[in-house]
mmCIF file of C-alpha atoms in Angstrom:
data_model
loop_
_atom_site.group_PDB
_atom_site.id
_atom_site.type_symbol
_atom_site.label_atom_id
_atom_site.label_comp_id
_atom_site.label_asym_id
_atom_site.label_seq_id
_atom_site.Cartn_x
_atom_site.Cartn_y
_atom_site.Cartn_z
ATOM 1 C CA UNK A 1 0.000 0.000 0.000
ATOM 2 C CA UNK A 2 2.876 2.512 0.814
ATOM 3 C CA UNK A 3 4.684 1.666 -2.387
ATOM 4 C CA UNK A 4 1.185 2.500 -4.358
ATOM 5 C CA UNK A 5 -0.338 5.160 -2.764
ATOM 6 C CA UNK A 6 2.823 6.845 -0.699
ATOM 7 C CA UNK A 7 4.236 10.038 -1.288
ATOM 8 C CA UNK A 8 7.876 9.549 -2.794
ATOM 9 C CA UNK A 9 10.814 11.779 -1.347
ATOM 10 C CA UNK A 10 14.638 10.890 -2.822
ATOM 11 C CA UNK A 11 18.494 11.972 -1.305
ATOM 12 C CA UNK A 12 21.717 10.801 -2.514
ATOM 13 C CA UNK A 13 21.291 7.549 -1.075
ATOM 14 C CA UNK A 14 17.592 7.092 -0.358
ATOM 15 C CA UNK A 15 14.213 6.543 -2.056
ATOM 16 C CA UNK A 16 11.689 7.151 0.801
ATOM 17 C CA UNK A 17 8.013 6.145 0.453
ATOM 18 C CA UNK A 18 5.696 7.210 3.529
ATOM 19 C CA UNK A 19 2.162 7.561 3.844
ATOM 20 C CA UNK A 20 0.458 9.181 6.538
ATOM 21 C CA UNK A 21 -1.035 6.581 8.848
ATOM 22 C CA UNK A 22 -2.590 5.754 12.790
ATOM 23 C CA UNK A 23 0.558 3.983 13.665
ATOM 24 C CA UNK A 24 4.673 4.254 12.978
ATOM 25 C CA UNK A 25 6.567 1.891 11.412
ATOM 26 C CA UNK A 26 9.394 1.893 9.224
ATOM 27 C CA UNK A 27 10.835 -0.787 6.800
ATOM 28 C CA UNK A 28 14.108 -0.680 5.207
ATOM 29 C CA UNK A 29 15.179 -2.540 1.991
ATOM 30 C CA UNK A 30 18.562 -3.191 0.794
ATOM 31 C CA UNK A 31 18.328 -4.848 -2.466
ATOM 32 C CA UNK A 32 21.101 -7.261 -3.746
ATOM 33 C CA UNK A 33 21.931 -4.500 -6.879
ATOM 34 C CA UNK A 34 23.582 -2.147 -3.717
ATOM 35 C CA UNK A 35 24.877 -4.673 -1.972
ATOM 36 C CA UNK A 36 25.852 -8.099 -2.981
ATOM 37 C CA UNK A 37 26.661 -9.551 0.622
ATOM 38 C CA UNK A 38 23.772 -10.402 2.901
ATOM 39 C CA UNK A 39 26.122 -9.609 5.415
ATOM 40 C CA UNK A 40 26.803 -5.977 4.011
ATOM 41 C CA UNK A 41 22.461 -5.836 3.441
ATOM 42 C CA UNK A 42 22.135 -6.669 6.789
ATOM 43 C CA UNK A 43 24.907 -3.648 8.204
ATOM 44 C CA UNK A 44 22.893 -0.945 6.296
ATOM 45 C CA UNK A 45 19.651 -2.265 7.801
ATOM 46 C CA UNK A 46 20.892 -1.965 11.323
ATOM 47 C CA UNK A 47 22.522 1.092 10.775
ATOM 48 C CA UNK A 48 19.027 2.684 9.027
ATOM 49 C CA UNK A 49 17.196 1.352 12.145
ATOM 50 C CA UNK A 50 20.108 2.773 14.512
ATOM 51 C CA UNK A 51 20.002 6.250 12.894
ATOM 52 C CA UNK A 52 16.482 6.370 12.939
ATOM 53 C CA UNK A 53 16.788 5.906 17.101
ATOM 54 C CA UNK A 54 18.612 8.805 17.418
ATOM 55 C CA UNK A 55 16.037 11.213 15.437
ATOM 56 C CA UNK A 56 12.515 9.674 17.312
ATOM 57 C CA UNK A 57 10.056 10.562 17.868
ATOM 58 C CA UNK A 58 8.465 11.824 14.904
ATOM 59 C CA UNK A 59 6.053 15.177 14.550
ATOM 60 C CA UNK A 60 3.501 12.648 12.511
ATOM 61 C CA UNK A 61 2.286 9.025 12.888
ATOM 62 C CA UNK A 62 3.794 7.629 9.088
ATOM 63 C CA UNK A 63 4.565 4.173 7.741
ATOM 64 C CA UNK A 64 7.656 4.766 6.103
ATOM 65 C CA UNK A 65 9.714 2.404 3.410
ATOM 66 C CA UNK A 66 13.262 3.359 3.075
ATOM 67 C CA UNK A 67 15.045 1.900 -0.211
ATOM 68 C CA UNK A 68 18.842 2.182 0.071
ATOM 69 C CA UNK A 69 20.593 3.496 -3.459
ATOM 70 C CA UNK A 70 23.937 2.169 -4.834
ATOM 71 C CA UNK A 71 25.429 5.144 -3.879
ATOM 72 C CA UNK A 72 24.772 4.393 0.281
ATOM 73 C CA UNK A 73 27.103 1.815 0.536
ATOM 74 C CA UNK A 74 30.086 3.219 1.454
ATOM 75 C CA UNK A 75 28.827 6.192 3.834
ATOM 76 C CA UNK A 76 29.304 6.955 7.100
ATOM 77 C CA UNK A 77 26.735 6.226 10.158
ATOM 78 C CA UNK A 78 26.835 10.255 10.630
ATOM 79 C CA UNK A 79 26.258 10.750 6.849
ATOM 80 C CA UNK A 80 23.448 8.098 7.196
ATOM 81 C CA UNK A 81 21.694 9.815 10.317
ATOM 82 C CA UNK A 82 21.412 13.193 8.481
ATOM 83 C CA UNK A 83 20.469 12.461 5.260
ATOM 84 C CA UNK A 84 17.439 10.445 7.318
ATOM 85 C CA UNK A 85 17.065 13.372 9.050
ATOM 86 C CA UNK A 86 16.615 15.370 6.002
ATOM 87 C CA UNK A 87 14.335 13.031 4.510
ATOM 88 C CA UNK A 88 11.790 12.772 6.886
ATOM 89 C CA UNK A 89 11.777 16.921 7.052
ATOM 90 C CA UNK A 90 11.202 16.761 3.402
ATOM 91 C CA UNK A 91 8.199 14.197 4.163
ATOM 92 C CA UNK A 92 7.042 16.642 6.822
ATOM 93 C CA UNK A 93 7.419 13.594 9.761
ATOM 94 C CA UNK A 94 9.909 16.120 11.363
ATOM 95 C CA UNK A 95 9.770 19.405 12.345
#
């Protein structure tokens, strides 16, 4: 439902679908294309999830899909938490 009907904001290394709704939850994908070892997938997973601790709560109740790019591979975790940041401004979750 988020990928269909959810608004679509992009960074550098992020494709964010949200989509206003009564509850928060977040996803993020890592697709084999950006990286090709699970264990490398898995990293930029925990590190999306880790950032996002550091920014809650949110302004707005959102489901929110983050897509990782190509180009997010070989950031840093303080690179990662702002361009989040960013993002979710953009999608109006944060003030």
């Amino acid at each position: 439902m988020v990928q269909r009907k959810g608004f679509r904001h992009e960074s550098q290394a992020f494709l964010l679908r949200c989509l206003p709704s009564e509850k928060t939850s977040f996803s993020f994908v890592v697709s084999r294309k950006v990286a090709d070892s699970a264990v490398t997938r898995n990293k930029l997973r925990r590190w999306g999830y880790a950032a996002l601790q550091e920014i809650l709560p949110l302004d707005r109740q959102m489901m929110c899909i983050f897509l990782l790019k190509k180009s997010a591979t070989p950031r840093s975790f303080q690179v990662f938490i702002d361009e989040l940041r960013s993002l979710l401004v953009r999608a109006g979750a944060l003030g």
